[in-house]
Backbone as a chain_set.jsonl record, in Angstrom:
{"seq": "MADNARAKKLADLIREVVAEKLQRGVKDPRLGTHVTITDTRVTGDLREATVFYTVYGDDEDRASAAAGLESAKGVLRSAVGRAAGTKFTPTLTFVADALPETAKTIEDLLDKARASDAQVREVSSGAQYAGDADPYKKPGEDDDEDAAAQ", "coords": {"N": [[-21.829, -2.954, 42.999], [-21.913, -1.121, 40.065], [-24.548, 0.199, 37.956], [-25.033, -0.416, 34.281], [-25.607, 1.887, 32.911], [-24.438, 3.897, 34.356], [-21.684, 3.078, 34.214], [-21.345, 3.441, 31.443], [-21.663, 6.176, 31.122], [-19.581, 7.042, 32.542], [-17.495, 5.992, 31.142], [-17.784, 7.389, 28.75], [-17.023, 10.014, 29.684], [-14.387, 9.683, 30.441], [-13.238, 9.091, 27.96], [-13.629, 11.679, 26.767], [-12.206, 13.324, 28.385], [-9.611, 12.194, 28.38], [-8.963, 12.623, 25.696], [-9.073, 15.341, 25.393], [-7.146, 16.107, 27.15], [-4.87, 14.809, 26.077], [-4.766, 16.357, 23.686], [-4.338, 19.07, 24.542], [-3.107, 19.198, 26.97], [-0.844, 17.472, 27.617], [2.531, 17.516, 27.151], [4.242, 15.929, 25.662], [6.058, 15.058, 23.004], [5.753, 12.715, 21.603], [3.127, 12.182, 21.564], [1.707, 14.062, 20.119], [-0.459, 15.143, 17.453], [-1.138, 12.749, 16.48], [-2.341, 10.826, 17.761], [-5.684, 9.178, 18.273], [-8.42, 8.929, 20.158], [-10.55, 6.267, 20.228], [-12.392, 4.732, 21.536], [-13.832, 3.853, 24.788], [-13.983, 1.726, 27.505], [-15.461, 0.65, 30.679], [-15.21, -1.341, 33.589], [-17.821, -3.112, 35.293], [-17.531, -2.747, 38.047], [-16.444, -0.154, 38.033], [-13.668, 0.112, 38.426], [-11.651, -0.3, 36.604], [-10.551, 0.983, 33.452], [-10.6, 0.685, 30.024], [-8.89, 2.13, 27.455], [-9.218, 2.789, 24.092], [-7.198, 3.364, 21.25], [-6.045, 4.855, 18.198], [-3.339, 5.311, 15.938], [-2.034, 7.575, 13.749], [0.108, 6.908, 11.278], [3.246, 5.125, 10.877], [4.574, 2.022, 11.913], [6.727, 2.673, 13.811], [5.708, 5.05, 14.769], [3.536, 4.202, 16.096], [4.58, 2.612, 18.051], [6.097, 4.472, 19.559], [3.972, 6.162, 20.338], [2.549, 4.599, 21.974], [4.446, 4.116, 24.03], [4.588, 6.879, 24.866], [1.862, 7.152, 25.892], [1.961, 5.398, 28.004], [3.793, 6.559, 29.697], [2.435, 8.994, 30.224], [0.246, 8.247, 31.658], [-0.245, 8.496, 34.445], [-0.662, 11.269, 34.776], [-2.992, 11.641, 33.072], [-4.871, 9.921, 34.421], [-5.039, 11.567, 36.677], [-6.371, 13.725, 35.65], [-8.774, 12.669, 34.772], [-9.711, 11.825, 37.28], [-10.18, 14.283, 38.476], [-12.139, 15.37, 36.898], [-14.236, 13.484, 37.05], [-14.877, 13.096, 39.658], [-15.417, 11.016, 41.433], [-15.167, 8.539, 44.082], [-13.205, 6.718, 43.696], [-10.862, 6.667, 41.286], [-10.794, 5.246, 38.178], [-8.424, 2.756, 36.961], [-6.26, 3.318, 34.336], [-5.902, 1.611, 31.128], [-4.139, 1.391, 28.195], [-4.983, 0.493, 24.936], [-4.06, -0.463, 21.747], [-6.144, 0.082, 18.988], [-7.705, -2.196, 16.824], [-9.155, -1.472, 14.611], [-8.082, 0.157, 12.117], [-6.604, -1.821, 10.817], [-8.48, -3.864, 10.509], [-10.312, -2.67, 8.873], [-8.686, -2.189, 6.65], [-8.339, -4.93, 5.74], [-11.018, -5.559, 5.212], [-11.367, -3.808, 3.008], [-9.604, -4.917, 1.147], [-10.513, -7.469, 0.804], [-13.121, -6.846, -0.34], [-11.997, -5.533, -2.848], [-10.983, -7.729, -3.958], [-13.341, -9.181, -4.412], [-14.621, -7.47, -6.108], [-12.924, -7.668, -8.395], [-13.346, -10.376, -9.03], [-16.047, -10.435, -9.718], [-15.81, -8.809, -11.973], [-14.403, -10.368, -13.642], [-16.073, -12.604, -14.02], [-18.247, -11.26, -15.263], [-17.016, -10.594, -17.585], [-16.464, -13.054, -18.85], [-19.029, -14.103, -19.154], [-20.092, -12.226, -21.028], [-20.416, -12.869, -23.784], [-21.775, -15.217, -23.67], [-24.477, -17.658, -24.331], [-27.859, -18.797, -23.842], [-28.517, -22.095, -22.581], [-30.619, -23.471, -23.352], [-33.782, -22.858, -24.916], [-34.61, -19.317, -25.58], [-36.68, -18.379, -23.968], [-37.608, -20.384, -21.763], [-40.078, -20.844, -20.348], [-43.501, -21.581, -20.485], [-46.174, -19.924, -21.66], [-49.427, -18.637, -20.826], [-52.096, -19.779, -22.763], [-50.583, -20.868, -24.864], [-50.593, -23.496, -24.446], [-53.101, -24.263, -25.274], [-52.87, -23.794, -28.029], [-50.942, -25.842, -28.736], [-52.463, -28.165, -28.068], [-54.715, -27.863, -29.858], [-53.393, -28.194, -32.377], [-52.395, -30.946, -32.35], [-55.012, -32.329, -32.375]], "CA": [[-21.575, -3.002, 41.631], [-22.636, -0.038, 39.401], [-25.315, -0.085, 36.821], [-24.544, -0.179, 33.023], [-25.733, 3.313, 32.517], [-23.3, 4.603, 35.037], [-20.447, 2.628, 33.642], [-21.398, 4.113, 30.085], [-21.574, 7.538, 31.426], [-18.108, 7.309, 33.087], [-16.638, 5.661, 29.982], [-17.783, 8.629, 27.906], [-16.365, 11.115, 30.371], [-13.067, 9.25, 30.407], [-12.878, 9.284, 26.53], [-13.563, 13.02, 26.418], [-11.158, 14.042, 29.214], [-8.33, 11.758, 27.826], [-8.876, 13.28, 24.355], [-8.79, 16.774, 25.597], [-5.917, 16.32, 27.656], [-3.786, 14.675, 25.046], [-4.533, 17.467, 22.727], [-3.95, 20.365, 25.046], [-2.403, 19.341, 28.353], [0.367, 16.564, 27.658], [3.52, 18.139, 26.294], [5.105, 14.72, 25.069], [6.014, 15.159, 21.471], [5.286, 11.396, 20.832], [1.583, 12.015, 21.44], [1.237, 14.914, 19.229], [-1.9, 15.105, 17.052], [-1.303, 11.49, 15.714], [-3.215, 9.714, 18.544], [-7.062, 9.511, 18.303], [-8.991, 7.97, 21.244], [-11.621, 5.814, 19.48], [-13.514, 4.125, 22.406], [-13.44, 3.495, 26.19], [-14.83, 0.824, 28.387], [-15.351, 0.569, 32.083], [-15.717, -2.546, 34.052], [-18.958, -2.952, 35.981], [-17.322, -2.019, 39.382], [-15.959, 1.218, 37.929], [-12.307, 0.222, 38.893], [-10.709, -0.381, 35.437], [-11.001, 1.512, 32.336], [-9.682, 0.446, 28.86], [-8.937, 3.207, 26.558], [-8.666, 2.283, 22.704], [-6.59, 4.459, 20.413], [-5.349, 4.707, 16.997], [-2.246, 6.336, 15.782], [-1.769, 7.878, 12.252], [1.556, 6.86, 11.017], [3.821, 3.76, 10.666], [4.767, 1.112, 13.076], [7.579, 3.293, 14.557], [4.965, 6.098, 15.348], [2.686, 3.449, 16.892], [5.333, 2.311, 19.228], [6.4, 5.643, 20.309], [2.769, 6.766, 21.026], [2.353, 3.563, 23.134], [5.411, 4.536, 25.162], [4.142, 8.081, 25.42], [0.673, 7.033, 26.711], [2.224, 4.63, 29.34], [4.414, 7.559, 30.606], [1.39, 9.978, 30.559], [-0.895, 7.449, 32.261], [-0.602, 9.23, 35.805], [-1.295, 12.621, 34.491], [-4.222, 11.382, 32.469], [-5.644, 9.402, 35.474], [-5.369, 12.57, 37.618], [-7.286, 14.514, 35.026], [-9.994, 11.878, 34.941], [-10.149, 11.963, 38.803], [-10.656, 15.7, 38.838], [-13.455, 15.621, 36.156], [-15.346, 12.554, 37.465], [-15.541, 13.452, 41.062], [-15.776, 9.813, 42.17], [-14.372, 8.135, 45.2], [-12.222, 6.056, 43.152], [-10.541, 6.913, 39.908], [-10.387, 3.94, 37.459], [-7.018, 2.578, 36.403], [-6.537, 3.297, 32.823], [-5.165, 0.735, 30.383], [-4.366, 1.82, 26.842], [-4.963, -0.59, 23.979], [-4.154, -0.088, 20.329], [-7.438, -0.385, 18.401], [-7.458, -2.82, 15.587], [-9.932, -1.016, 13.721], [-7.54, 0.395, 10.871], [-6.201, -3.101, 10.303], [-9.664, -4.587, 10.014], [-10.729, -1.881, 7.638], [-7.841, -2.538, 5.38], [-8.554, -6.27, 5.477], [-12.319, -5.615, 4.529], [-11.233, -3.297, 1.738], [-8.81, -5.945, 0.348], [-11.515, -8.494, 0.356], [-14.038, -6.144, -1.347], [-11.316, -5.333, -4.028], [-10.873, -9.086, -4.556], [-14.723, -9.661, -4.883], [-14.928, -6.808, -7.356], [-12.145, -8.163, -9.491], [-13.834, -11.7, -9.378], [-17.175, -9.993, -10.371], [-15.576, -8.3, -13.33], [-14.033, -11.419, -14.414], [-17.291, -13.316, -14.453], [-18.937, -10.483, -16.205], [-16.276, -10.652, -18.792], [-16.577, -14.31, -19.296], [-20.354, -14.166, -19.521], [-20.632, -11.374, -21.897], [-20.697, -13.462, -24.957], [-22.47, -16.454, -23.532], [-25.838, -17.845, -24.707], [-28.557, -19.646, -22.981], [-28.352, -23.467, -22.961], [-31.876, -24.081, -23.994], [-34.55, -21.772, -25.565], [-34.415, -18.053, -24.929], [-37.556, -18.279, -22.946], [-38.035, -21.754, -21.486], [-41.326, -20.955, -19.687], [-44.752, -21.636, -21.28], [-47.116, -18.736, -21.454], [-50.888, -19.079, -20.837], [-52.533, -19.826, -24.135], [-49.676, -21.775, -25.746], [-51.029, -24.998, -24.28], [-54.248, -24.457, -26.178], [-52.358, -23.914, -29.412], [-50.444, -27.19, -29.074], [-53.568, -29.097, -28.077], [-55.526, -27.8, -31.048], [-52.564, -28.725, -33.506], [-52.361, -32.338, -31.975], [-56.125, -32.951, -32.779]], "C": [[-22.519, -1.961, 40.833], [-23.473, -0.571, 38.263], [-24.607, 0.101, 35.569], [-24.484, 1.245, 32.611], [-24.634, 4.197, 33.171], [-21.933, 4.445, 34.592], [-20.229, 3.425, 32.282], [-21.069, 5.494, 30.159], [-20.013, 7.833, 31.671], [-17.231, 7.015, 31.949], [-16.521, 6.858, 28.96], [-17.045, 9.708, 28.468], [-14.976, 10.879, 30.195], [-12.501, 9.576, 28.832], [-12.674, 10.803, 26.206], [-12.446, 13.633, 27.048], [-9.779, 13.562, 28.639], [-8.007, 12.533, 26.576], [-8.386, 14.66, 24.476], [-7.434, 16.986, 26.257], [-4.694, 15.944, 26.88], [-3.636, 15.826, 23.971], [-3.99, 18.665, 23.337], [-3.146, 20.32, 26.255], [-1.015, 18.442, 28.408], [1.36, 17.161, 26.733], [4.553, 17.097, 25.656], [5.019, 14.873, 23.636], [5.769, 13.962, 20.822], [3.857, 11.389, 20.725], [1.004, 13.025, 20.542], [-0.272, 14.878, 18.733], [-2.136, 13.772, 16.285], [-2.254, 10.494, 16.542], [-4.617, 10.141, 18.655], [-7.714, 8.497, 19.349], [-10.295, 7.521, 20.501], [-12.803, 5.267, 20.475], [-12.878, 3.849, 23.857], [-14.468, 2.619, 26.771], [-14.505, 0.716, 29.787], [-15.904, -0.61, 32.543], [-16.973, -2.131, 34.97], [-18.739, -2.405, 37.351], [-16.665, -0.723, 39.336], [-14.504, 1.268, 38.424], [-11.431, 0.254, 37.706], [-11.313, 0.262, 34.251], [-10.126, 1.137, 31.206], [-9.907, 1.375, 27.924], [-8.417, 2.639, 25.123], [-8.369, 3.537, 22.064], [-6.126, 3.991, 19.239], [-4.285, 5.738, 16.712], [-2.029, 6.426, 14.211], [-0.298, 7.834, 12.133], [2.022, 5.381, 10.7], [3.937, 3.135, 12.004], [5.734, 1.832, 14.164], [6.762, 4.479, 15.336], [3.965, 5.385, 16.304], [3.33, 3.034, 18.231], [5.681, 3.404, 20.026], [5.226, 6.27, 20.999], [2.417, 5.737, 22.149], [3.112, 3.878, 24.275], [4.932, 5.787, 25.732], [2.871, 7.992, 26.29], [0.927, 6.197, 27.993], [3.045, 5.775, 30.181], [3.529, 8.682, 30.922], [0.274, 9.388, 31.464], [-1.395, 8.187, 33.673], [-1.128, 10.522, 35.653], [-2.732, 12.494, 33.98], [-5.37, 10.908, 33.613], [-5.94, 10.524, 36.443], [-6.46, 13.527, 37.062], [-8.726, 13.998, 35.052], [-10.714, 12.02, 36.319], [-10.856, 13.245, 38.992], [-12.022, 15.891, 38.025], [-14.539, 14.718, 36.566], [-15.762, 12.903, 38.817], [-15.968, 12.163, 41.79], [-14.941, 9.491, 43.265], [-13.239, 7.601, 44.812], [-12.038, 6.195, 41.769], [-10.222, 5.597, 39.236], [-8.971, 3.987, 36.97], [-7.236, 2.513, 34.827], [-5.423, 2.386, 32.12], [-5.341, 1.136, 29.013], [-4.049, 0.692, 25.889], [-4.983, -0.11, 22.564], [-5.423, -0.623, 19.615], [-7.064, -0.97, 17.1], [-8.343, -2.381, 14.382], [-9.288, -0.59, 12.172], [-7.126, -0.911, 10.136], [-7.449, -3.966, 9.713], [-10.199, -3.944, 8.906], [-10.127, -2.077, 6.516], [-8.137, -4.04, 4.994], [-9.941, -6.35, 4.805], [-12.147, -5.0, 3.125], [-10.585, -4.231, 0.679], [-9.789, -6.997, -0.185], [-12.67, -7.989, -0.582], [-13.335, -6.002, -2.864], [-11.228, -6.796, -4.714], [-12.249, -9.585, -5.169], [-15.008, -8.726, -6.232], [-14.234, -7.267, -8.648], [-12.762, -9.606, -10.02], [-15.14, -11.436, -10.16], [-16.813, -9.584, -11.786], [-15.117, -9.457, -14.165], [-15.129, -12.403, -14.925], [-18.076, -12.622, -15.418], [-18.286, -10.534, -17.483], [-16.498, -11.885, -19.528], [-18.016, -14.55, -19.844], [-20.877, -13.254, -20.524], [-20.999, -11.86, -23.268], [-21.482, -14.884, -24.855], [-23.948, -16.48, -23.979], [-26.539, -18.695, -23.829], [-28.367, -21.129, -23.447], [-29.608, -23.991, -23.643], [-32.482, -22.835, -24.877], [-34.251, -20.507, -24.798], [-35.314, -17.801, -23.797], [-38.173, -19.542, -22.687], [-39.395, -21.917, -20.735], [-42.511, -20.925, -20.725], [-45.521, -20.511, -20.661], [-48.489, -19.291, -21.5], [-51.379, -18.858, -22.254], [-51.788, -20.538, -25.057], [-50.071, -23.184, -25.648], [-52.237, -25.364, -25.2], [-53.833, -24.559, -27.544], [-51.755, -25.198, -29.789], [-51.557, -28.21, -28.931], [-54.476, -28.976, -29.243], [-54.7, -28.432, -32.315], [-52.474, -30.263, -33.431], [-53.724, -32.838, -32.42], [-56.337, -32.866, -34.155]], "O": [[-23.743, -1.988, 40.968], [-23.184, -1.615, 37.679], [-23.564, 0.751, 35.632], [-23.504, 1.746, 32.06], [-24.041, 5.086, 32.56], [-21.116, 5.365, 34.55], [-19.159, 3.972, 32.016], [-20.277, 6.0, 29.364], [-19.368, 8.702, 31.085], [-16.251, 7.736, 31.761], [-15.469, 7.239, 28.446], [-16.384, 10.379, 27.676], [-14.294, 11.824, 29.799], [-11.476, 10.221, 28.611], [-11.735, 11.183, 25.506], [-11.73, 14.407, 26.412], [-8.886, 14.383, 28.429], [-6.897, 13.041, 26.418], [-7.457, 15.108, 23.804], [-6.698, 17.923, 25.946], [-3.647, 16.586, 26.956], [-2.554, 16.153, 23.484], [-3.173, 19.312, 22.682], [-2.517, 21.323, 26.594], [-0.156, 18.743, 29.236], [1.041, 17.31, 25.553], [5.617, 17.495, 25.183], [3.92, 14.817, 23.083], [5.57, 13.967, 19.607], [3.32, 10.67, 19.883], [-0.166, 12.879, 20.189], [-1.19, 14.618, 19.511], [-3.121, 13.624, 15.562], [-2.82, 9.528, 16.029], [-4.877, 11.275, 19.058], [-7.458, 7.295, 19.276], [-11.092, 8.399, 20.172], [-13.994, 5.382, 20.184], [-11.677, 3.663, 24.054], [-15.669, 2.767, 26.546], [-13.319, 0.688, 30.119], [-16.962, -1.013, 32.06], [-17.121, -0.967, 35.342], [-19.593, -1.676, 37.855], [-16.324, -0.159, 40.376], [-14.072, 2.349, 38.825], [-10.389, 0.895, 37.838], [-12.516, 0.111, 34.034], [-8.912, 1.252, 31.374], [-11.054, 1.524, 27.504], [-7.317, 2.094, 25.034], [-9.023, 4.57, 22.206], [-5.791, 2.811, 19.14], [-4.334, 6.874, 17.184], [-1.87, 5.416, 13.526], [0.444, 8.584, 12.767], [1.214, 4.542, 10.303], [3.482, 3.628, 13.036], [5.532, 1.584, 15.353], [7.148, 4.824, 16.453], [3.588, 6.01, 17.294], [2.744, 3.093, 19.312], [5.559, 3.274, 21.244], [5.366, 6.841, 22.08], [1.995, 6.167, 23.222], [2.601, 3.931, 25.394], [4.832, 5.883, 26.955], [2.789, 8.67, 27.314], [0.166, 6.301, 28.954], [2.854, 5.802, 31.397], [3.836, 9.367, 31.898], [-0.559, 10.147, 31.958], [-2.568, 8.414, 33.972], [-2.042, 10.887, 36.392], [-3.606, 13.22, 34.455], [-6.497, 11.397, 33.691], [-7.02, 10.496, 37.033], [-7.306, 14.05, 37.787], [-9.697, 14.713, 35.297], [-11.909, 12.254, 36.5], [-11.944, 13.328, 39.564], [-12.932, 16.55, 38.529], [-15.704, 15.1, 36.463], [-16.959, 12.997, 39.087], [-16.811, 12.227, 42.685], [-13.939, 10.19, 43.417], [-12.213, 7.88, 45.433], [-12.959, 5.882, 41.015], [-9.375, 4.873, 39.759], [-8.404, 5.025, 36.629], [-8.095, 1.874, 34.219], [-4.244, 2.41, 32.472], [-6.477, 1.257, 28.556], [-3.019, 0.025, 25.994], [-5.902, 0.627, 22.206], [-5.669, -1.824, 19.718], [-6.264, -0.42, 16.343], [-8.224, -2.918, 13.281], [-9.884, -0.939, 11.153], [-7.317, -1.022, 8.925], [-7.404, -4.613, 8.667], [-10.564, -4.633, 7.954], [-10.736, -2.159, 5.45], [-8.154, -4.28, 3.787], [-10.078, -7.15, 3.879], [-12.675, -5.538, 2.152], [-10.988, -4.29, -0.483], [-9.865, -7.332, -1.367], [-13.092, -8.696, -1.497], [-13.95, -6.288, -3.891], [-11.399, -6.937, -5.925], [-12.315, -10.255, -6.2], [-15.535, -9.189, -7.243], [-14.783, -7.27, -9.75], [-12.694, -9.943, -11.202], [-15.372, -12.108, -11.164], [-17.489, -10.006, -12.725], [-15.445, -9.501, -15.351], [-15.098, -12.918, -16.042], [-18.579, -13.241, -16.355], [-18.993, -10.518, -18.491], [-16.711, -11.839, -20.739], [-18.167, -15.151, -20.907], [-22.033, -13.416, -20.914], [-21.88, -11.259, -23.883], [-21.753, -15.554, -25.852], [-24.598, -15.434, -24.002], [-25.876, -19.356, -23.029], [-28.08, -21.356, -24.623], [-29.54, -24.914, -24.455], [-31.771, -21.994, -25.427], [-33.77, -20.499, -23.665], [-34.951, -17.168, -22.806], [-39.196, -19.847, -23.299], [-39.813, -23.053, -20.511], [-42.41, -20.243, -21.745], [-45.532, -20.21, -19.468], [-48.724, -20.314, -22.143], [-51.084, -17.83, -22.864], [-52.349, -20.854, -26.106], [-49.931, -23.978, -26.578], [-52.385, -26.451, -25.759], [-54.401, -25.383, -28.261], [-51.928, -25.683, -30.907], [-51.547, -29.141, -29.736], [-55.022, -30.01, -29.629], [-55.291, -29.099, -33.165], [-52.482, -30.857, -34.509], [-53.636, -33.952, -32.935], [-57.326, -33.396, -34.662]]}, "num_chains": 1, "name": "protein.A"}
């Protein structure tokens, strides 16, 4: 079993090689400039690599990019093997990254929180304190009250 540093180094190399090959080497029109490699992870035994990608576009573009990546898997694995120079080239698995959907969900939640904050600010703009304006006693006020009581 390989150490984590070697797996990380191989994962970085795979990410760079696959991104470069997609940009310049693969002639598939489904893969154009719409596909971005976001992350790569390699198992501890260096046998399998998971490549995470995002696609700029709608659901149809994502589906065609997934099909294009599956068809180009052999070419990409060969390029990784040449660049890595290892005894065994890892098997590549392409997984659509959930990052854009997660970011959209977070943005929606932040917008909802901003709207709620604005509503609370609007309601509280004309509100007054339930008690005195300053309910805390200050030093020296006790002495004045004690003197007045005597």
